[in-house]
Short mmCIF file of C-alpha atoms and ligand atoms in Angstrom, two decimals:
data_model
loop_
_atom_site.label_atom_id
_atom_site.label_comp_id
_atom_site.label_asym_id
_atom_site.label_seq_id
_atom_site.Cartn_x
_atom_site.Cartn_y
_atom_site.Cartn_z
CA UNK A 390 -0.47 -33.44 1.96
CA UNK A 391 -2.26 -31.56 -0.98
CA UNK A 392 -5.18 -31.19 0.53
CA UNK A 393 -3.72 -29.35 3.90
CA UNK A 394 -4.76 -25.68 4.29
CA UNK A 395 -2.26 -22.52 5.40
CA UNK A 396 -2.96 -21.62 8.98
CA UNK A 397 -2.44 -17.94 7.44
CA UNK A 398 -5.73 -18.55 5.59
CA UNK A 399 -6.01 -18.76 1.72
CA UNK A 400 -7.28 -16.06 -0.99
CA UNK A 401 -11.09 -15.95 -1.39
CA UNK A 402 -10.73 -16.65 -5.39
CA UNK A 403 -8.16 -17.37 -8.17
CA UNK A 404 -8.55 -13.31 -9.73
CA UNK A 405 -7.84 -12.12 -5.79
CA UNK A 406 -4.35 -14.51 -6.03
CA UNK A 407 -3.33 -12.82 -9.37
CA UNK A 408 -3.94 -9.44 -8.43
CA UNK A 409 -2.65 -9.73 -5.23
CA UNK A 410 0.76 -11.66 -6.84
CA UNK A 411 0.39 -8.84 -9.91
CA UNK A 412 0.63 -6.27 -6.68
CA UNK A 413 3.47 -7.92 -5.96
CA UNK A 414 5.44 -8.18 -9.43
CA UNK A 415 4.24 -4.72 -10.11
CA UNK A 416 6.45 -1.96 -8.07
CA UNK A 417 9.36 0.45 -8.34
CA UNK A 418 10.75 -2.28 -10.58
CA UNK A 419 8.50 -1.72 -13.29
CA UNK A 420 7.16 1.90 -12.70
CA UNK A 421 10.72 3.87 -11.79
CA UNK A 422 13.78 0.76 -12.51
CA UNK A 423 12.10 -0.42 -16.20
CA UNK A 424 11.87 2.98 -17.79
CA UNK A 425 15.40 4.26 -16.71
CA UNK A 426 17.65 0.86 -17.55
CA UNK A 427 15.60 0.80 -20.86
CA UNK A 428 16.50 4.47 -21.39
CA UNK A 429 20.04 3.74 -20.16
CA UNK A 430 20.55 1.05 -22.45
CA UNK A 431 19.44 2.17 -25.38
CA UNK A 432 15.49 1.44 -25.47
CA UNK A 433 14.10 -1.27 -28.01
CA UNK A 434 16.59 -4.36 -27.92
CA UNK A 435 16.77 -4.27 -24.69
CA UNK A 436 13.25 -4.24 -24.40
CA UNK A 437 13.16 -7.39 -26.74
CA UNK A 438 15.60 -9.39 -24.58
CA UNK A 439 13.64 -8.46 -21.45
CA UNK A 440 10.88 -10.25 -22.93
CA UNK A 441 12.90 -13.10 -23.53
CA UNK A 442 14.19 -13.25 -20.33
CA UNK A 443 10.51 -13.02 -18.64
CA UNK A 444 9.29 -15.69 -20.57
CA UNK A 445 11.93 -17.85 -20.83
CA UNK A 446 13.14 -17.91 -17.39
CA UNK A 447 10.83 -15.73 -15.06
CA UNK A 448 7.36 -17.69 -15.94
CA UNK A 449 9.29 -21.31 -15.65
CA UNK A 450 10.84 -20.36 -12.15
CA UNK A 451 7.63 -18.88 -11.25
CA UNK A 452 5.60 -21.80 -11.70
CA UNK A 453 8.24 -23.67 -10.01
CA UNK A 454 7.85 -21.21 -6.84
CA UNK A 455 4.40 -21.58 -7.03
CA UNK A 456 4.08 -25.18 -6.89
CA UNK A 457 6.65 -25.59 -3.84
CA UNK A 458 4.27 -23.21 -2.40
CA UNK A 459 1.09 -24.40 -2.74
CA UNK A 460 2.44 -28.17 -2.25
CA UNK A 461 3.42 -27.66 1.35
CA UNK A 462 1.27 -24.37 2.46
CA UNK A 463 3.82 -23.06 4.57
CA UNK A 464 5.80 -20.26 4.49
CA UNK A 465 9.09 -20.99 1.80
CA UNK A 466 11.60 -21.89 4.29
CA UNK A 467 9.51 -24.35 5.86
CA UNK A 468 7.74 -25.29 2.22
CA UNK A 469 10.61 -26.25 0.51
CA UNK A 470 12.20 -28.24 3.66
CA UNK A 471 8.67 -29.80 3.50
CA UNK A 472 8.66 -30.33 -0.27
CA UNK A 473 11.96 -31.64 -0.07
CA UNK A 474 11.24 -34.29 2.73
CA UNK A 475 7.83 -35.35 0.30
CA UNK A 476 10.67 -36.12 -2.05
CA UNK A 477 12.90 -38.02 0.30
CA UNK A 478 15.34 -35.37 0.05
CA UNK A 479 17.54 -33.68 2.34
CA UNK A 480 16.04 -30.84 4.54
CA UNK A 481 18.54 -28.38 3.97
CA UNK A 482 17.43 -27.25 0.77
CA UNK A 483 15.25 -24.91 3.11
CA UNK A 484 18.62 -22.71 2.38
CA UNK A 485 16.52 -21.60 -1.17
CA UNK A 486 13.78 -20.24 1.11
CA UNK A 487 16.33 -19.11 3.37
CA UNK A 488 18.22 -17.33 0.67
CA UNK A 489 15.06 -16.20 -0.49
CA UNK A 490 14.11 -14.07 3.17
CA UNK A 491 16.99 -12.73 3.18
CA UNK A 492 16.95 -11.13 -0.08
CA UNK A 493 13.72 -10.37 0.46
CA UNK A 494 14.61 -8.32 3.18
CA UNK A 495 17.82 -6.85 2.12
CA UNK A 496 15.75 -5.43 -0.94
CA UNK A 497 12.60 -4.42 1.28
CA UNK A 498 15.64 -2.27 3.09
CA UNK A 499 16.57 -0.06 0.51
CA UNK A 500 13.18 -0.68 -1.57
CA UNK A 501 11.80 1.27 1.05
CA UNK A 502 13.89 4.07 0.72
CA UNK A 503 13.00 4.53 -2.74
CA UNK A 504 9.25 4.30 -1.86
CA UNK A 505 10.04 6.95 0.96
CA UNK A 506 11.09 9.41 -1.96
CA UNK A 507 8.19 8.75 -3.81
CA UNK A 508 5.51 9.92 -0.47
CA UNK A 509 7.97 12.66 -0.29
CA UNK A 510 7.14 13.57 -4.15
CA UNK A 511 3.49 12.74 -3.85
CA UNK A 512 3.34 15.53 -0.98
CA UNK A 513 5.35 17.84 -3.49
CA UNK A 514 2.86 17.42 -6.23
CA UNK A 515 0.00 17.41 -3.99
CA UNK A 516 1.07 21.01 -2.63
CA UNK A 517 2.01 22.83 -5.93
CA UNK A 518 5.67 22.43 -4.96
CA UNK A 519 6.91 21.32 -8.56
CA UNK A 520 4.93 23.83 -10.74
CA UNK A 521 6.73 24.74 -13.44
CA UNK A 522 10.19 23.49 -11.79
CA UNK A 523 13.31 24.05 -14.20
CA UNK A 524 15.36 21.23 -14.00
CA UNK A 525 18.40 22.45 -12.04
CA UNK A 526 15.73 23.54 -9.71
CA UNK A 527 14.29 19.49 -9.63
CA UNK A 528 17.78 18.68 -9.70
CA UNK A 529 18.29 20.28 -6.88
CA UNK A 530 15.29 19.60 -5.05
CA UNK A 531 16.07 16.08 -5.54
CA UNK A 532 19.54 16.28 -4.29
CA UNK A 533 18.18 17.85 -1.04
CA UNK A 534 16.36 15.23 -0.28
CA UNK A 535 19.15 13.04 -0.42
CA UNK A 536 21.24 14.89 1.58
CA UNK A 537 18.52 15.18 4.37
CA UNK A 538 18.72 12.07 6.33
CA UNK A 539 15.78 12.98 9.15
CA UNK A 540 13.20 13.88 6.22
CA UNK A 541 14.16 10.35 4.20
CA UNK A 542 14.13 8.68 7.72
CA UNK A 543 10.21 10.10 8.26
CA UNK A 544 9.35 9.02 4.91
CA UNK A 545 11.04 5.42 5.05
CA UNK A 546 9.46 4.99 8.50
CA UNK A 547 5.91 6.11 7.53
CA UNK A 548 6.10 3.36 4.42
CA UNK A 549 7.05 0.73 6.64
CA UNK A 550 4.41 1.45 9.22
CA UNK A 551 2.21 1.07 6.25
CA UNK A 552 3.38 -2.14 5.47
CA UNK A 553 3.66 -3.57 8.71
CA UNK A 554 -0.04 -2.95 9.28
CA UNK A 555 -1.63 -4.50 5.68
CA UNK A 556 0.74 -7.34 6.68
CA UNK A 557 -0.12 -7.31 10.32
CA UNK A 558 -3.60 -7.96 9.12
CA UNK A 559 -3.10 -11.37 7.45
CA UNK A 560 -4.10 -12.99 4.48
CA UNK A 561 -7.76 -12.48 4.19
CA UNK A 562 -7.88 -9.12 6.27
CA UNK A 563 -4.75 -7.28 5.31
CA UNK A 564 -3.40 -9.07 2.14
CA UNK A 565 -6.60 -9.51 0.47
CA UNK A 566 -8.50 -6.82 1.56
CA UNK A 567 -5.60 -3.87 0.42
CA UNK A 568 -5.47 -6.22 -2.73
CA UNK A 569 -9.50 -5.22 -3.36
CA UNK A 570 -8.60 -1.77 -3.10
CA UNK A 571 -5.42 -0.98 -4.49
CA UNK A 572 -5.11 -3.02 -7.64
CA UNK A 573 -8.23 -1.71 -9.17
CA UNK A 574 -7.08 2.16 -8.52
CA UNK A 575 -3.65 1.08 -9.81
CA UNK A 576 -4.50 -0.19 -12.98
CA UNK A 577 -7.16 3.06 -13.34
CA UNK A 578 -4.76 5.62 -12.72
CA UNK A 579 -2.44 3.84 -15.29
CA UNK A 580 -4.54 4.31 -18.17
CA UNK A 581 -5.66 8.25 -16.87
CA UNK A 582 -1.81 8.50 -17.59
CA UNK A 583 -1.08 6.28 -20.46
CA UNK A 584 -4.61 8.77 -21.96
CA UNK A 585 -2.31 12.25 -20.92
CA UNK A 586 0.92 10.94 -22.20
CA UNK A 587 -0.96 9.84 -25.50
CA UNK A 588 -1.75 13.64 -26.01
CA UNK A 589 1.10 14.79 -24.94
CA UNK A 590 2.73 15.41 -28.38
CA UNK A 591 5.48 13.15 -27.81
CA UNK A 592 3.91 9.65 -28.24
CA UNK A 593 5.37 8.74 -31.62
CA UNK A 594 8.44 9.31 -30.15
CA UNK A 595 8.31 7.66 -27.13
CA UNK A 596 6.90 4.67 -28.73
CA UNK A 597 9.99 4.22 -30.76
CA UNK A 598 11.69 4.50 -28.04
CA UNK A 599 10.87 2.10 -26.65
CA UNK A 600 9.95 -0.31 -29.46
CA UNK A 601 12.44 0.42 -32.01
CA UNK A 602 15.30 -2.20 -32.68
CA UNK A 603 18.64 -0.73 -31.73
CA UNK A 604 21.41 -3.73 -31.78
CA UNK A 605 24.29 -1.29 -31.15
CA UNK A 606 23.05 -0.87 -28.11
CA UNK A 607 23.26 -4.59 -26.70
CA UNK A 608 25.99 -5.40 -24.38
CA UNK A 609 26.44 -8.27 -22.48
CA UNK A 610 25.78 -5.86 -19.47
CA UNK A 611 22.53 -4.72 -20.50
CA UNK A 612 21.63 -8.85 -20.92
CA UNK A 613 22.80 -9.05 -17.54
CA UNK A 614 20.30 -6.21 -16.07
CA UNK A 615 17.68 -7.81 -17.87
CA UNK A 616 17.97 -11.18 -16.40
CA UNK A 617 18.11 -9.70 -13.32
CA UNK A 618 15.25 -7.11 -13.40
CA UNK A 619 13.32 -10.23 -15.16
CA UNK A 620 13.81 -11.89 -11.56
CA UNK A 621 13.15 -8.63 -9.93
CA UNK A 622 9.91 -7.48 -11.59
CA UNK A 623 8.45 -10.72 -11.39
CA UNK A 624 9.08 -10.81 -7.09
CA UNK A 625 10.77 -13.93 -7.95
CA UNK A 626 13.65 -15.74 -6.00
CA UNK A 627 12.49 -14.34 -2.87
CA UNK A 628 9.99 -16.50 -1.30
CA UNK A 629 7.11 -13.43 -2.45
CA UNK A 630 5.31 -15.63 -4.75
CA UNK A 631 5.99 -18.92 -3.23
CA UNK A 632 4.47 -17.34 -0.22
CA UNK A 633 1.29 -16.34 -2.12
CA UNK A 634 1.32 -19.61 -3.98
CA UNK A 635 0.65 -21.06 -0.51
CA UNK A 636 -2.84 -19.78 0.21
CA UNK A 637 -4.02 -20.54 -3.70
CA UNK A 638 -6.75 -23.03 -4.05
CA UNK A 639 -5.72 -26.40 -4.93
CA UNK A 640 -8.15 -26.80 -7.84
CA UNK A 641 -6.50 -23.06 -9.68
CA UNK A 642 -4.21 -24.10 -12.33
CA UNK A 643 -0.84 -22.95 -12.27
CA UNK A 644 -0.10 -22.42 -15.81
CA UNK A 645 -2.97 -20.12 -16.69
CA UNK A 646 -2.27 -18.30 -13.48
CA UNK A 647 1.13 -17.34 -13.87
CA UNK A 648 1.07 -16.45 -17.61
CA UNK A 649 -1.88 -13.97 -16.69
CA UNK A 650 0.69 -12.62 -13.97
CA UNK A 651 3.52 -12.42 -16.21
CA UNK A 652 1.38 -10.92 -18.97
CA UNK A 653 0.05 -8.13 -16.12
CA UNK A 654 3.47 -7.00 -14.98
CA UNK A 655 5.14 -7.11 -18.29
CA UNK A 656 1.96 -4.87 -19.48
CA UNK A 657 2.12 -2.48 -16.83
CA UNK A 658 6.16 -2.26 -17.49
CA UNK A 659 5.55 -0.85 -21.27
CA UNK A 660 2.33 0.88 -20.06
CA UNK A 661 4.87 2.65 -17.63
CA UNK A 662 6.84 3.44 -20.16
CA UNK A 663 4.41 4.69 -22.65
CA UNK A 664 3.23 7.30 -19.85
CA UNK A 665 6.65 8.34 -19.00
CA UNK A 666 8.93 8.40 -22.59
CA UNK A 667 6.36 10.57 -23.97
CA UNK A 668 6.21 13.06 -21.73
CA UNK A 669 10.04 13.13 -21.53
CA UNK A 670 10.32 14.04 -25.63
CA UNK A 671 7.82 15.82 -25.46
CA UNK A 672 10.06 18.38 -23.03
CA UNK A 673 13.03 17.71 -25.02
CA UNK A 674 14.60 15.85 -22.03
CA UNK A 675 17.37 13.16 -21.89
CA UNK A 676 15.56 9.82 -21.81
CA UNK A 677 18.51 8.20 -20.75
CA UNK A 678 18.67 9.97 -16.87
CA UNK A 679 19.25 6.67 -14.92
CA UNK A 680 17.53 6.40 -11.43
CA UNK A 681 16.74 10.62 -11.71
CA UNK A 682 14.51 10.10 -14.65
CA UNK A 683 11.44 9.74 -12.30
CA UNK A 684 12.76 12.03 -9.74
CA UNK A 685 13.98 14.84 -11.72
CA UNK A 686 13.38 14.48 -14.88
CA UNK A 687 9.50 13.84 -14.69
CA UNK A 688 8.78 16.18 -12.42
CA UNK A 689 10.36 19.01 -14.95
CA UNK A 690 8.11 17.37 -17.68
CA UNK A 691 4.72 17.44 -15.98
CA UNK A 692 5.78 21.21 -14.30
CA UNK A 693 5.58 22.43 -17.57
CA UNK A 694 2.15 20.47 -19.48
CA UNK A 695 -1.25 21.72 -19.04
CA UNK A 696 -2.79 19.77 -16.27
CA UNK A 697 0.54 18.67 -15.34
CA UNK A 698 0.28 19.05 -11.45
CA UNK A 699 -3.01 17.15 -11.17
CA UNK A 700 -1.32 14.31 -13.47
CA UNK A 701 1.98 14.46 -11.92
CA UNK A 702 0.09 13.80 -8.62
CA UNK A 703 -1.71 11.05 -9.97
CA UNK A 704 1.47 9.61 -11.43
CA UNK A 705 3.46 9.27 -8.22
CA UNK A 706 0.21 8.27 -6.37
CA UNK A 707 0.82 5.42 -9.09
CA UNK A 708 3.75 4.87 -8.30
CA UNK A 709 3.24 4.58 -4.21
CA UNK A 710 0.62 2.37 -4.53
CA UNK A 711 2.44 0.24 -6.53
CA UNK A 712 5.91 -0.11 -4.20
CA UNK A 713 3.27 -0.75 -1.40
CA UNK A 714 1.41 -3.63 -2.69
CA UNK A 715 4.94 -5.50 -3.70
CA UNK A 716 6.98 -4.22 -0.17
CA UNK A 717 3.62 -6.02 1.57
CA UNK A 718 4.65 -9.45 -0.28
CA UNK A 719 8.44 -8.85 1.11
CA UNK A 720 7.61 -8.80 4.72
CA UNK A 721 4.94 -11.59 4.09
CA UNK A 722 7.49 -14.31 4.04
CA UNK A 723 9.22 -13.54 7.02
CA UNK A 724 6.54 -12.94 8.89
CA UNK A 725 4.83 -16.30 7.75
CA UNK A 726 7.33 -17.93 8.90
CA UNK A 727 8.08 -16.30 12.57
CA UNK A 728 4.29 -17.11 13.35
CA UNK A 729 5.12 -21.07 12.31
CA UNK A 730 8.40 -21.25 14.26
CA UNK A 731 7.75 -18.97 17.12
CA UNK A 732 3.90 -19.10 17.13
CA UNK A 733 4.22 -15.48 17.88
CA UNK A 734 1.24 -13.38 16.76
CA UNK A 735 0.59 -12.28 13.83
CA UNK A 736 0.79 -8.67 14.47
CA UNK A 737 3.74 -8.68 16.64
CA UNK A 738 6.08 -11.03 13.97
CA UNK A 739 5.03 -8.16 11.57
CA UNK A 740 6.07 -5.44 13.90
CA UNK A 741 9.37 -7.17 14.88
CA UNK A 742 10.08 -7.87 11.14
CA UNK A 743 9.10 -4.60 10.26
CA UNK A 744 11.57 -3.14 13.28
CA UNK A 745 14.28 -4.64 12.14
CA UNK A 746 14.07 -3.67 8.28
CA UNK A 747 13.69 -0.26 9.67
CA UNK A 748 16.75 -0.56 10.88
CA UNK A 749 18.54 -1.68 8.06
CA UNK A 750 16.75 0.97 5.66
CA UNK A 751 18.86 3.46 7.49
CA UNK A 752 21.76 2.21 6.64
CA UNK A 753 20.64 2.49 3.05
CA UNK A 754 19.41 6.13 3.15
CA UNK A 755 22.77 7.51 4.86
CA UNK A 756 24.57 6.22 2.28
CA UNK A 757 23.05 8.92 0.06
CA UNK A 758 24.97 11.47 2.91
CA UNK A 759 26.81 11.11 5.78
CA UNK A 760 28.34 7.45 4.72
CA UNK A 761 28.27 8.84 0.99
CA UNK A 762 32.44 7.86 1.07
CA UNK A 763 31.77 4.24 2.18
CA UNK A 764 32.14 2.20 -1.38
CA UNK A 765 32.90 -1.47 -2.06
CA UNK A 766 33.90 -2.11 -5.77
CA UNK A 767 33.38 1.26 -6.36
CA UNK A 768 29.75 1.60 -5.19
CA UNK A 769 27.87 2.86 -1.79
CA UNK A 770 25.85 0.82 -0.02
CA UNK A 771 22.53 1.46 -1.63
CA UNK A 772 23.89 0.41 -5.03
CA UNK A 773 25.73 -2.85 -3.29
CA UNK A 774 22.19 -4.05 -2.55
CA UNK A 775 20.57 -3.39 -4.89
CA UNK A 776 23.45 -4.79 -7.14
CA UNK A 777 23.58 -7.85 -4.57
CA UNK A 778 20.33 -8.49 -4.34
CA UNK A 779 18.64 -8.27 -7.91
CA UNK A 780 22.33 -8.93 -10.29
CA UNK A 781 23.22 -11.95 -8.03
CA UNK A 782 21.07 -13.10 -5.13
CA UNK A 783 17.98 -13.95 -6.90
CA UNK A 784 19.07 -15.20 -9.99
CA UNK A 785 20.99 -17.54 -8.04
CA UNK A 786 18.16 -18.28 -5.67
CA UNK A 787 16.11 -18.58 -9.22
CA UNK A 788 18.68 -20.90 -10.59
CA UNK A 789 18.47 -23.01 -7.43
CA UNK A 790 14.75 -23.10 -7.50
CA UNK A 791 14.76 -24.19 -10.93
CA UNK A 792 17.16 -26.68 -9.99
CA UNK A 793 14.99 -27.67 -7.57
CA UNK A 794 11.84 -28.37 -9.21
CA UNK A 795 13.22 -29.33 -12.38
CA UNK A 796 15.88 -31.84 -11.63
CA UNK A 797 15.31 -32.84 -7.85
CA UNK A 798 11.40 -32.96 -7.19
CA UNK A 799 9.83 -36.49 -8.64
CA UNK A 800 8.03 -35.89 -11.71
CA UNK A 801 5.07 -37.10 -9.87
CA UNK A 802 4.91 -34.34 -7.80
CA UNK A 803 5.56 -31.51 -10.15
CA UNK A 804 3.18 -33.00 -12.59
CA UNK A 805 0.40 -33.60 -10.02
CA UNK A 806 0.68 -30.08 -8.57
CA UNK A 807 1.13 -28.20 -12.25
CA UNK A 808 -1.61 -30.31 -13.11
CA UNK A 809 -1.38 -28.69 -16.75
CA UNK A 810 -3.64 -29.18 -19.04
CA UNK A 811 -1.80 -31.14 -21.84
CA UNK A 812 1.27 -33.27 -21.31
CA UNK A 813 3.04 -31.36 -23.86
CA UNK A 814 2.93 -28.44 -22.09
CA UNK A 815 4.20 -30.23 -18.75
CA UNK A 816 7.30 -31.77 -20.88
CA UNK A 817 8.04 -27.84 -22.42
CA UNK A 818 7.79 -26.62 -18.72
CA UNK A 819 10.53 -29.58 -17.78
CA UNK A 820 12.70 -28.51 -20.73
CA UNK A 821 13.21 -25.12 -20.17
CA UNK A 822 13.19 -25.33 -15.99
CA UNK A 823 15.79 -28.05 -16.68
CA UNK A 824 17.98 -26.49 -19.50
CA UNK A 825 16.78 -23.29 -20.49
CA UNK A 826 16.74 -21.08 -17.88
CA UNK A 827 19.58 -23.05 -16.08
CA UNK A 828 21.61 -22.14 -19.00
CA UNK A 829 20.46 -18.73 -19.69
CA UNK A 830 21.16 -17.84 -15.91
CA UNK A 831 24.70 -19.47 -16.20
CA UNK A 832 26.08 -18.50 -19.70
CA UNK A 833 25.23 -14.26 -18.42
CA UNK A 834 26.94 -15.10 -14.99
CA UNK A 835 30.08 -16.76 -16.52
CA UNK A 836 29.81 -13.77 -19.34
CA UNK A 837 29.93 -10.76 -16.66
CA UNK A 838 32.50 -12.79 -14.71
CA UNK A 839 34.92 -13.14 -17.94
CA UNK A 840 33.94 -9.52 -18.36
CA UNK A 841 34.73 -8.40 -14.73
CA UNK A 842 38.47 -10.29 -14.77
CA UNK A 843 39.35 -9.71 -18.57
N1 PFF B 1110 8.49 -6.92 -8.11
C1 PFF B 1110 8.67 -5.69 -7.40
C2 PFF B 1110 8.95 -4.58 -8.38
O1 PFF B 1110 9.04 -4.82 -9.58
O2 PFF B 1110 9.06 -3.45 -7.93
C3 PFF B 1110 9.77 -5.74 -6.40
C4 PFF B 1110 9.74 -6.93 -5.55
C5 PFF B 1110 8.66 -7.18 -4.71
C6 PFF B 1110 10.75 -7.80 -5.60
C7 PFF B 1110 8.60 -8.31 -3.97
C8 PFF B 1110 10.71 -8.93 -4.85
C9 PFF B 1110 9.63 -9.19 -4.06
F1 PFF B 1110 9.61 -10.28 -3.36
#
């Protein structure tokens, strides 16, 4: 079985596999979602148990992903009912990669909406729209988007046409190829920024922000969102990466691999931060804005800098390249799978897939207007997803994977597919896919639960 090839194709070398997985795990999450739950809880602790929670339980679960992937070369629903027949098992744990789609495309529904706003701001930079905005002004501006359905639906249909088409290409001549492009200009513009913010007069401030030790400000909620963003920002629980980890080479090792990932995307996160905190003190503005502090606040903050409209541009051109590359490894899944079970062609699973998310995105962006009144537990449908999705789905599809390849898969397997350097590394990998991050995922379910009914 190990030595079977995708029929999607596999990535031309083991740096094209990490960037293109570091495209992935680097999006909205860490560029817009990172900077405003660290400013709404309080900045440096939570910052600490983030990291935690990455390495702890994201890296684990992601090599555990990986190696499903890789193992069977198939897309995850039909890798892990593969895996799990290898293993004598019963088929139906296919529900993990099952699970996993669905999430994937829950979040790639709303996700898009959110990368909609951000072409929407890019134009605005690009066309001197936001000089020297006042922030009632952004405020507003930002509020009129949201209450303009058609221009949100132009924007969220444009992003997934651009999707649909990288994806529509396949491995080598979409995936790889936008890969090539895109991660080198991301990781450029992110230093041009993290250089402005550093003269922006505000660094000290935002640095302490963000690194300084605030206990008071740890709550068994903000643990919660960190656990989950962990599973967010790494693209994990959701069949992304185990779909990637299907065209790796056999001989790439694992270990090395992910940690370089995990390393990128936790990097980026703080480099994120560093360009945006900054900037915010240095305007005097509240770094604690929620999901407005890239929308409003930001915008104020570069209005009024020197140079700001050129690096304001450059930030949200940042910021769409970066929700491309990761909505590209949502559909990829999906899609994967269609062409296996349907043999449809490539292009046409994509635009099916792609039609269909569409659909649901719509759903997400009226609930900013017209369907503003519809709530469940006291929250519109755009925050159910997203609160679905990244608080519950995938850290239970992450607990299941772990579950999975800690306690279910033969040793054999995971140890011949790992294929980590030392044993001692392979028997810390088993302890904390086994207990650790098992436990951590549990003991901060059962903790919000108690919360929620106390
Ligand atoms: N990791 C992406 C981010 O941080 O924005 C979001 C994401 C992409 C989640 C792909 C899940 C996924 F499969």
């Amino acid at each position: 079985m190990q030595s079977k090839q995708s029929i999607h194709g596999s990535w031309g070398s083991r740096w094209i596999f990490i960037l293109a997985a570091t495209g992935s795990a680097v999006g909205l999450g860490n560029i817009w979602k990172f900077p405003y739950i660290t400013g709404e809880n309080g900045g440096g602790a939570f910052v600490l148990v983030y990291l935690f929670c990455i390495m702890l339980v994201g890296i684990p679960i992601m090599m555990g992903e990986i190696l499903v992937g890789r193992r069977a070369r198939q897309s995850p629903i039909n890798a892990v009912r593969e895996t799990a027949a290898e293993a004598g098992l019963n088929r139906n744990w296919s529900l993990i990669g099952w699970l996993g789609v669905l999430a994937g495309y829950i979040i790639f529904s709303f996700y898009s909406v959110v990368a909609g706003w951000v072409l929407d701001y890019i134009a605005a930079m690009g066309t001197g729209q936001l000089v020297n905005i006042g922030s009632n002004e952004a405020g507003e501006r930002f509020n009129s988007l949201l209450a303009n359905p058609v221009q949100m639906l132009i924007w969220h249909t444009l992003f997934v046409l651009m999707v649909v088409g990288v994806v529509a290409g396949g491995v080598n001549k979409g995936l790889e190829r936008a890969t090539k492009i895109m991660m080198p200009a991301l990781f450029v513009l992110l230093v041009v920024l993290l250089g402005y913010s550093v003269n922006s007069g505000g660094f000290q401030q935002g640095w302490d922000f963000l690194f300084g030790f605030n206990v008071e400000a740890l709550t068994w909620d903000a643990v919660l969102v960190a656990l989950g963003h962990a599973f967010f920002t790494l693209s994990l629980g959701m069949g992304a990466i185990m779909a990637y980890g299907s065209y790796m080479g056999k001989k790439d090792s694992i270990g090395a691999t992910v940690l370089t990932i995990g390393v990128l995307d936790t990097l980026v996160a703080l480099v994120a931060g560093l360009a945006i905190f900054p900037v915010v003190f240095a305007n005097q503005m509240d770094p604690g804005a929620g999901p407005g502090l890239m929308f409003v606040t930001l915008p104020v903050a570069f209005g009024q800098m020197p140079g700001g409209q050129v690096f304001g541009f450059l930030f949200f051109l940042l910021v769409g390249v970066a929700a491309w590359t990761s909505a590209i490894s949502l559909l990829e899944p999906a899609t994967a799978w269609v062409v296996e079970r349907f043999g449809l062609k490539r292009p046409v699973a994509a635009l099916v897939l792609g039609a269909i998310i569409w659909l649901m995105g719509i759903a997400s962006l009226l609930s900013f207007n017209y369907w503003a009144e519809i709530k469940l537990f006291g929250m519109g449908i755009f925050d159910l997803l997203d609160f679905t999705t990244a608080s519950i789905m995938l850290p239970l599809s992450g607990l299941m994977i772990a579950f999975f390849s800690g306690w279910k898969l033969q040793q054999k397997i995971t140890r011949d597919e790992l294929a980590l350097k030392s044993d001692l590394v392979y028997s810390a990998w088993l302890l904390v896919i086994r207990f650790v991050a098992p436990v951590a995922v549990l003991v901060i379910f059962i903790a919000k639960l108690y919360e929620k009914l106390a």
